[in-house]
Amino acid sequence: MKVAIIMGSDSDWPVLEPAVSQLNEFGIETEVLVASAHRTPDKVHHFVAGAKERGVQVFIAAAGAAAHLPGVIASFTTLPVIGIPVNATPLGGMDALLSIVQMPAGIPVATMAINGAKNAALFAAQILAVHDTGLADKLAAHRRTMAEEVEKKDERLAKKLTGQI
């Protein structure tokens, strides 16, 4: 299993790093690349065109501002593309969100929240888990862990409010 993660600029790495960490936790291999839809379109095309042969099954693409990278990737492949709008301008990422979410009919891009890399990784894992029961089990365990953490937080707050802490 492999997910390709492409960002328009190395300044997007702090946003995407949690996605790589999350995928690694599930044992999913990643390829990470900096490539611009506008400044290095041939690099993007070449990378996407050879993705299936390298074992890539899902793309995660992050971009700010005009945020064309996820859509350009989707235009070159039938593999799933998950777009992450990045807060990179004074518009707070809304420009990128609207650019990614408004893809034309026939070229879909699943769009996450602004800077929503962790959910992008989880969604990629869910796509891969459709045909991998071991991964599906890991995702279910992850959900149980999250639920347990919420219960612990609830207990701590209850103790604090009753003066037990």
C-alpha atoms as an extended CHARMM CRD file, in Angstrom:
* protein
*
       165  EXT
         1         1  MET       CA              0.0000000000        0.0000000000        0.0000000000  PROA      1               0.0000000000
         2         2  LYS       CA              1.3080000000        3.4040000000       -0.9370000000  PROA      2               0.0000000000
         3         3  VAL       CA              0.0350000000        6.9760000000       -0.7910000000  PROA      3               0.0000000000
         4         4  ALA       CA              1.6890000000        9.7620000000       -2.7520000000  PROA      4               0.0000000000
         5         5  ILE       CA              1.7610000000       13.1130000000       -0.9730000000  PROA      5               0.0000000000
         6         6  ILE       CA              2.4070000000       16.1420000000       -3.1420000000  PROA      6               0.0000000000
         7         7  MET       CA              2.7120000000       19.7200000000       -1.9750000000  PROA      7               0.0000000000
         8         8  GLY       CA              3.0330000000       22.8580000000       -4.0200000000  PROA      8               0.0000000000
         9         9  SER       CA              5.7930000000       24.2700000000       -1.8120000000  PROA      9               0.0000000000
        10        10  ASP       CA              8.1240000000       23.0320000000        0.9050000000  PROA      10              0.0000000000
        11        11  SER       CA              6.4680000000       25.6170000000        3.1560000000  PROA      11              0.0000000000
        12        12  ASP       CA              3.4520000000       23.2460000000        3.1540000000  PROA      12              0.0000000000
        13        13  TRP       CA              5.4610000000       20.5020000000        4.8910000000  PROA      13              0.0000000000
        14        14  PRO       CA              4.4630000000       21.4750000000        8.4630000000  PROA      14              0.0000000000
        15        15  VAL       CA              0.8260000000       21.0630000000        7.3860000000  PROA      15              0.0000000000
        16        16  LEU       CA              1.4560000000       17.6900000000        5.7280000000  PROA      16              0.0000000000
        17        17  GLU       CA              3.8280000000       16.1240000000        8.2260000000  PROA      17              0.0000000000
        18        18  PRO       CA              0.9540000000       14.8350000000       10.4160000000  PROA      18              0.0000000000
        19        19  ALA       CA             -0.4480000000       12.9940000000        7.3910000000  PROA      19              0.0000000000
        20        20  VAL       CA              2.8240000000       11.1660000000        6.8290000000  PROA      20              0.0000000000
        21        21  SER       CA              3.0400000000       10.2980000000       10.5310000000  PROA      21              0.0000000000
        22        22  GLN       CA             -0.5410000000        9.0130000000       10.5800000000  PROA      22              0.0000000000
        23        23  LEU       CA             -0.0230000000        6.8780000000        7.4790000000  PROA      23              0.0000000000
        24        24  ASN       CA              3.2150000000        5.4800000000        8.9040000000  PROA      24              0.0000000000
        25        25  GLU       CA              1.3580000000        4.5070000000       12.0970000000  PROA      25              0.0000000000
        26        26  PHE       CA             -0.8940000000        2.3250000000        9.9500000000  PROA      26              0.0000000000
        27        27  GLY       CA              2.0640000000        0.8390000000        8.0670000000  PROA      27              0.0000000000
        28        28  ILE       CA              1.2420000000        2.6540000000        4.8410000000  PROA      28              0.0000000000
        29        29  GLU       CA              4.2080000000        3.6280000000        2.6850000000  PROA      29              0.0000000000
        30        30  THR       CA              4.4150000000        7.2000000000        1.4040000000  PROA      30              0.0000000000
        31        31  GLU       CA              6.1050000000        9.0400000000       -1.4360000000  PROA      31              0.0000000000
        32        32  VAL       CA              6.5320000000       12.7570000000       -0.7300000000  PROA      32              0.0000000000
        33        33  LEU       CA              7.1830000000       15.3270000000       -3.4290000000  PROA      33              0.0000000000
        34        34  VAL       CA              7.2820000000       19.0960000000       -3.8570000000  PROA      34              0.0000000000
        35        35  ALA       CA              5.9240000000       20.0410000000       -7.2790000000  PROA      35              0.0000000000
        36        36  SER       CA              3.9570000000       23.0150000000       -8.5270000000  PROA      36              0.0000000000
        37        37  ALA       CA              0.9980000000       22.7840000000      -10.8850000000  PROA      37              0.0000000000
        38        38  HSD       CA              2.0670000000       26.1360000000      -12.3450000000  PROA      38              0.0000000000
        39        39  ARG       CA              5.8590000000       26.2360000000      -12.0850000000  PROA      39              0.0000000000
        40        40  THR       CA              6.6960000000       22.5430000000      -12.6870000000  PROA      40              0.0000000000
        41        41  PRO       CA              3.7080000000       21.0740000000      -14.5710000000  PROA      41              0.0000000000
        42        42  ASP       CA              5.8470000000       18.5400000000      -16.4450000000  PROA      42              0.0000000000
        43        43  LYS       CA              7.2140000000       17.2180000000      -13.1410000000  PROA      43              0.0000000000
        44        44  VAL       CA              3.6670000000       16.8240000000      -11.8040000000  PROA      44              0.0000000000
        45        45  HSD       CA              2.5390000000       15.0410000000      -14.9670000000  PROA      45              0.0000000000
        46        46  HSD       CA              5.5260000000       12.6840000000      -14.9950000000  PROA      46              0.0000000000
        47        47  PHE       CA              5.1120000000       11.8300000000      -11.3020000000  PROA      47              0.0000000000
        48        48  VAL       CA              1.3860000000       11.1290000000      -11.6390000000  PROA      48              0.0000000000
        49        49  ALA       CA              1.7280000000        9.2220000000      -14.9150000000  PROA      49              0.0000000000
        50        50  GLY       CA              4.1320000000        6.7130000000      -13.3490000000  PROA      50              0.0000000000
        51        51  ALA       CA              2.3210000000        6.4060000000      -10.0270000000  PROA      51              0.0000000000
        52        52  LYS       CA              0.4370000000        3.1540000000      -10.6570000000  PROA      52              0.0000000000
        53        53  GLU       CA              3.6360000000        1.4120000000      -11.7300000000  PROA      53              0.0000000000
        54        54  ARG       CA              5.2590000000        2.5220000000       -8.4490000000  PROA      54              0.0000000000
        55        55  GLY       CA              2.3510000000        1.0910000000       -6.4500000000  PROA      55              0.0000000000
        56        56  VAL       CA              0.6260000000        4.3590000000       -5.5550000000  PROA      56              0.0000000000
        57        57  GLN       CA             -3.0520000000        3.8070000000       -4.8270000000  PROA      57              0.0000000000
        58        58  VAL       CA             -4.1420000000        7.2180000000       -3.4890000000  PROA      58              0.0000000000
        59        59  PHE       CA             -2.8820000000       10.7920000000       -3.8420000000  PROA      59              0.0000000000
        60        60  ILE       CA             -2.9570000000       13.4770000000       -1.1740000000  PROA      60              0.0000000000
        61        61  ALA       CA             -2.2750000000       16.9150000000       -2.6440000000  PROA      61              0.0000000000
        62        62  ALA       CA             -1.9370000000       20.1330000000       -0.6930000000  PROA      62              0.0000000000
        63        63  ALA       CA             -1.8500000000       23.6450000000       -2.0520000000  PROA      63              0.0000000000
        64        64  GLY       CA             -2.6030000000       27.1810000000       -1.0190000000  PROA      64              0.0000000000
        65        65  ALA       CA             -3.8670000000       30.2620000000       -2.8500000000  PROA      65              0.0000000000
        66        66  ALA       CA             -5.1550000000       29.2570000000       -6.3170000000  PROA      66              0.0000000000
        67        67  ALA       CA             -4.6320000000       25.6340000000       -5.2190000000  PROA      67              0.0000000000
        68        68  HSD       CA             -4.7300000000       24.0130000000       -8.6360000000  PROA      68              0.0000000000
        69        69  LEU       CA             -2.4100000000       21.1280000000       -7.7450000000  PROA      69              0.0000000000
        70        70  PRO       CA             -5.0710000000       18.6290000000       -6.5540000000  PROA      70              0.0000000000
        71        71  GLY       CA             -7.2110000000       19.2340000000       -9.6390000000  PROA      71              0.0000000000
        72        72  VAL       CA             -4.2750000000       18.9870000000      -12.0190000000  PROA      72              0.0000000000
        73        73  ILE       CA             -3.2980000000       15.6750000000      -10.4290000000  PROA      73              0.0000000000
        74        74  ALA       CA             -6.8830000000       14.4280000000      -10.7240000000  PROA      74              0.0000000000
        75        75  SER       CA             -6.8910000000       15.3620000000      -14.4230000000  PROA      75              0.0000000000
        76        76  PHE       CA             -3.9350000000       13.0180000000      -15.0110000000  PROA      76              0.0000000000
        77        77  THR       CA             -5.2260000000        9.9220000000      -13.1500000000  PROA      77              0.0000000000
        78        78  THR       CA             -8.2500000000        7.8650000000      -12.2170000000  PROA      78              0.0000000000
        79        79  LEU       CA             -6.7520000000        7.0870000000       -8.7960000000  PROA      79              0.0000000000
        80        80  PRO       CA             -8.4340000000        8.8270000000       -5.8440000000  PROA      80              0.0000000000
        81        81  VAL       CA             -7.1490000000       12.3340000000       -5.1140000000  PROA      81              0.0000000000
        82        82  ILE       CA             -7.6240000000       13.9670000000       -1.7230000000  PROA      82              0.0000000000
        83        83  GLY       CA             -7.0770000000       17.7120000000       -1.6460000000  PROA      83              0.0000000000
        84        84  ILE       CA             -5.9260000000       19.7110000000        1.3600000000  PROA      84              0.0000000000
        85        85  PRO       CA             -6.4130000000       23.4590000000        1.1340000000  PROA      85              0.0000000000
        86        86  VAL       CA             -3.5120000000       25.2120000000        2.8660000000  PROA      86              0.0000000000
        87        87  ASN       CA             -3.7860000000       28.4700000000        4.7820000000  PROA      87              0.0000000000
        88        88  ALA       CA             -1.0860000000       30.3170000000        2.8490000000  PROA      88              0.0000000000
        89        89  THR       CA             -2.5710000000       33.7400000000        2.1090000000  PROA      89              0.0000000000
        90        90  PRO       CA             -4.3030000000       36.5840000000        3.9360000000  PROA      90              0.0000000000
        91        91  LEU       CA             -7.5850000000       34.8810000000        2.9410000000  PROA      91              0.0000000000
        92        92  GLY       CA             -6.9570000000       32.2050000000        5.5860000000  PROA      92              0.0000000000
        93        93  GLY       CA             -7.1220000000       29.2690000000        3.1930000000  PROA      93              0.0000000000
        94        94  MET       CA            -10.6330000000       30.0440000000        1.9490000000  PROA      94              0.0000000000
        95        95  ASP       CA             -9.2460000000       30.7500000000       -1.5270000000  PROA      95              0.0000000000
        96        96  ALA       CA             -7.6230000000       27.3060000000       -1.6160000000  PROA      96              0.0000000000
        97        97  LEU       CA            -10.7030000000       25.5990000000       -0.1650000000  PROA      97              0.0000000000
        98        98  LEU       CA            -13.0060000000       27.0690000000       -2.7880000000  PROA      98              0.0000000000
        99        99  SER       CA            -10.5670000000       26.2660000000       -5.5790000000  PROA      99              0.0000000000
       100       100  ILE       CA            -10.2520000000       22.6080000000       -4.5980000000  PROA      100             0.0000000000
       101       101  VAL       CA            -13.8800000000       21.9570000000       -3.7090000000  PROA      101             0.0000000000
       102       102  GLN       CA            -15.2310000000       23.4500000000       -6.9800000000  PROA      102             0.0000000000
       103       103  MET       CA            -13.7890000000       20.8950000000       -9.3940000000  PROA      103             0.0000000000
       104       104  PRO       CA            -15.6710000000       20.4650000000      -12.6600000000  PROA      104             0.0000000000
       105       105  ALA       CA            -17.9230000000       17.4570000000      -13.0960000000  PROA      105             0.0000000000
       106       106  GLY       CA            -15.9660000000       14.3700000000      -14.0910000000  PROA      106             0.0000000000
       107       107  ILE       CA            -12.6970000000       15.2730000000      -12.3170000000  PROA      107             0.0000000000
       108       108  PRO       CA            -13.4500000000       14.7220000000       -8.6230000000  PROA      108             0.0000000000
       109       109  VAL       CA            -11.1780000000       15.6830000000       -5.7540000000  PROA      109             0.0000000000
       110       110  ALA       CA            -12.1830000000       14.7450000000       -2.2070000000  PROA      110             0.0000000000
       111       111  THR       CA            -11.6330000000       17.9530000000       -0.2370000000  PROA      111             0.0000000000
       112       112  MET       CA            -10.5910000000       18.0960000000        3.4070000000  PROA      112             0.0000000000
       113       113  ALA       CA            -10.7230000000       21.0180000000        5.8140000000  PROA      113             0.0000000000
       114       114  ILE       CA             -8.1950000000       23.8250000000        5.6030000000  PROA      114             0.0000000000
       115       115  ASN       CA             -4.8840000000       22.3410000000        6.8340000000  PROA      115             0.0000000000
       116       116  GLY       CA             -6.7470000000       19.0370000000        7.3610000000  PROA      116             0.0000000000
       117       117  ALA       CA             -3.8450000000       16.6830000000        6.7190000000  PROA      117             0.0000000000
       118       118  LYS       CA             -4.6290000000       14.1820000000        9.4700000000  PROA      118             0.0000000000
       119       119  ASN       CA             -8.1410000000       13.6060000000        8.1140000000  PROA      119             0.0000000000
       120       120  ALA       CA             -6.6950000000       13.2920000000        4.6200000000  PROA      120             0.0000000000
       121       121  ALA       CA             -4.4330000000       10.5010000000        5.8610000000  PROA      121             0.0000000000
       122       122  LEU       CA             -7.3170000000        8.7830000000        7.6470000000  PROA      122             0.0000000000
       123       123  PHE       CA             -9.4920000000        9.0520000000        4.5410000000  PROA      123             0.0000000000
       124       124  ALA       CA             -6.7040000000        7.6100000000        2.3780000000  PROA      124             0.0000000000
       125       125  ALA       CA             -6.3860000000        4.7350000000        4.8560000000  PROA      125             0.0000000000
       126       126  GLN       CA            -10.1410000000        4.1490000000        4.6930000000  PROA      126             0.0000000000
       127       127  ILE       CA             -9.9670000000        3.9610000000        0.8940000000  PROA      127             0.0000000000
       128       128  LEU       CA             -7.1460000000        1.4190000000        1.1180000000  PROA      128             0.0000000000
       129       129  ALA       CA             -8.9490000000       -0.5370000000        3.8570000000  PROA      129             0.0000000000
       130       130  VAL       CA            -11.8140000000       -1.3980000000        1.5150000000  PROA      130             0.0000000000
       131       131  HSD       CA             -9.6790000000       -4.3080000000        0.2740000000  PROA      131             0.0000000000
       132       132  ASP       CA             -7.4370000000       -4.8220000000        3.3170000000  PROA      132             0.0000000000
       133       133  THR       CA             -9.0410000000       -6.2680000000        6.4410000000  PROA      133             0.0000000000
       134       134  GLY       CA             -5.8650000000       -5.8240000000        8.4740000000  PROA      134             0.0000000000
       135       135  LEU       CA             -5.8690000000       -2.1140000000        7.7700000000  PROA      135             0.0000000000
       136       136  ALA       CA             -9.6020000000       -1.9480000000        8.4720000000  PROA      136             0.0000000000
       137       137  ASP       CA             -8.9010000000       -3.5020000000       11.8840000000  PROA      137             0.0000000000
       138       138  LYS       CA             -6.2020000000       -0.8850000000       12.5700000000  PROA      138             0.0000000000
       139       139  LEU       CA             -8.6390000000        1.8930000000       11.6910000000  PROA      139             0.0000000000
       140       140  ALA       CA            -11.2710000000        0.4230000000       14.0120000000  PROA      140             0.0000000000
       141       141  ALA       CA             -8.7050000000        0.2230000000       16.8170000000  PROA      141             0.0000000000
       142       142  HSD       CA             -7.7340000000        3.8440000000       16.1570000000  PROA      142             0.0000000000
       143       143  ARG       CA            -11.3760000000        4.8800000000       16.5480000000  PROA      143             0.0000000000
       144       144  ARG       CA            -11.6700000000        2.9340000000       19.8140000000  PROA      144             0.0000000000
       145       145  THR       CA             -8.5310000000        4.6610000000       21.1200000000  PROA      145             0.0000000000
       146       146  MET       CA             -9.9780000000        8.0650000000       20.2600000000  PROA      146             0.0000000000
       147       147  ALA       CA            -13.1940000000        7.1980000000       22.1000000000  PROA      147             0.0000000000
       148       148  GLU       CA            -11.2240000000        6.0750000000       25.1570000000  PROA      148             0.0000000000
       149       149  GLU       CA             -9.2830000000        9.3410000000       25.1370000000  PROA      149             0.0000000000
       150       150  VAL       CA            -12.5280000000       11.3290000000       25.1320000000  PROA      150             0.0000000000
       151       151  GLU       CA            -13.8090000000        9.3200000000       28.1070000000  PROA      151             0.0000000000
       152       152  LYS       CA            -10.5840000000       10.0040000000       30.0280000000  PROA      152             0.0000000000
       153       153  LYS       CA            -10.8940000000       13.7270000000       29.3140000000  PROA      153             0.0000000000
       154       154  ASP       CA            -14.4870000000       13.6500000000       30.5240000000  PROA      154             0.0000000000
       155       155  GLU       CA            -13.4590000000       11.9180000000       33.7570000000  PROA      155             0.0000000000
       156       156  ARG       CA            -10.6320000000       14.4310000000       34.3750000000  PROA      156             0.0000000000
       157       157  LEU       CA            -12.9530000000       17.3730000000       33.8540000000  PROA      157             0.0000000000
       158       158  ALA       CA            -15.6200000000       15.8730000000       36.0940000000  PROA      158             0.0000000000
       159       159  LYS       CA            -13.0460000000       15.3930000000       38.8640000000  PROA      159             0.0000000000
       160       160  LYS       CA            -11.7820000000       18.9300000000       38.4210000000  PROA      160             0.0000000000
       161       161  LEU       CA            -15.2920000000       20.3670000000       38.6200000000  PROA      161             0.0000000000
       162       162  THR       CA            -16.0880000000       18.4290000000       41.7840000000  PROA      162             0.0000000000
       163       163  GLY       CA            -12.8340000000       19.4640000000       43.4320000000  PROA      163             0.0000000000
       164       164  GLN       CA            -11.2590000000       15.9950000000       43.3180000000  PROA      164             0.0000000000
       165       165  ILE       CA             -8.2000000000       17.3280000000       41.5020000000  PROA      165             0.0000000000
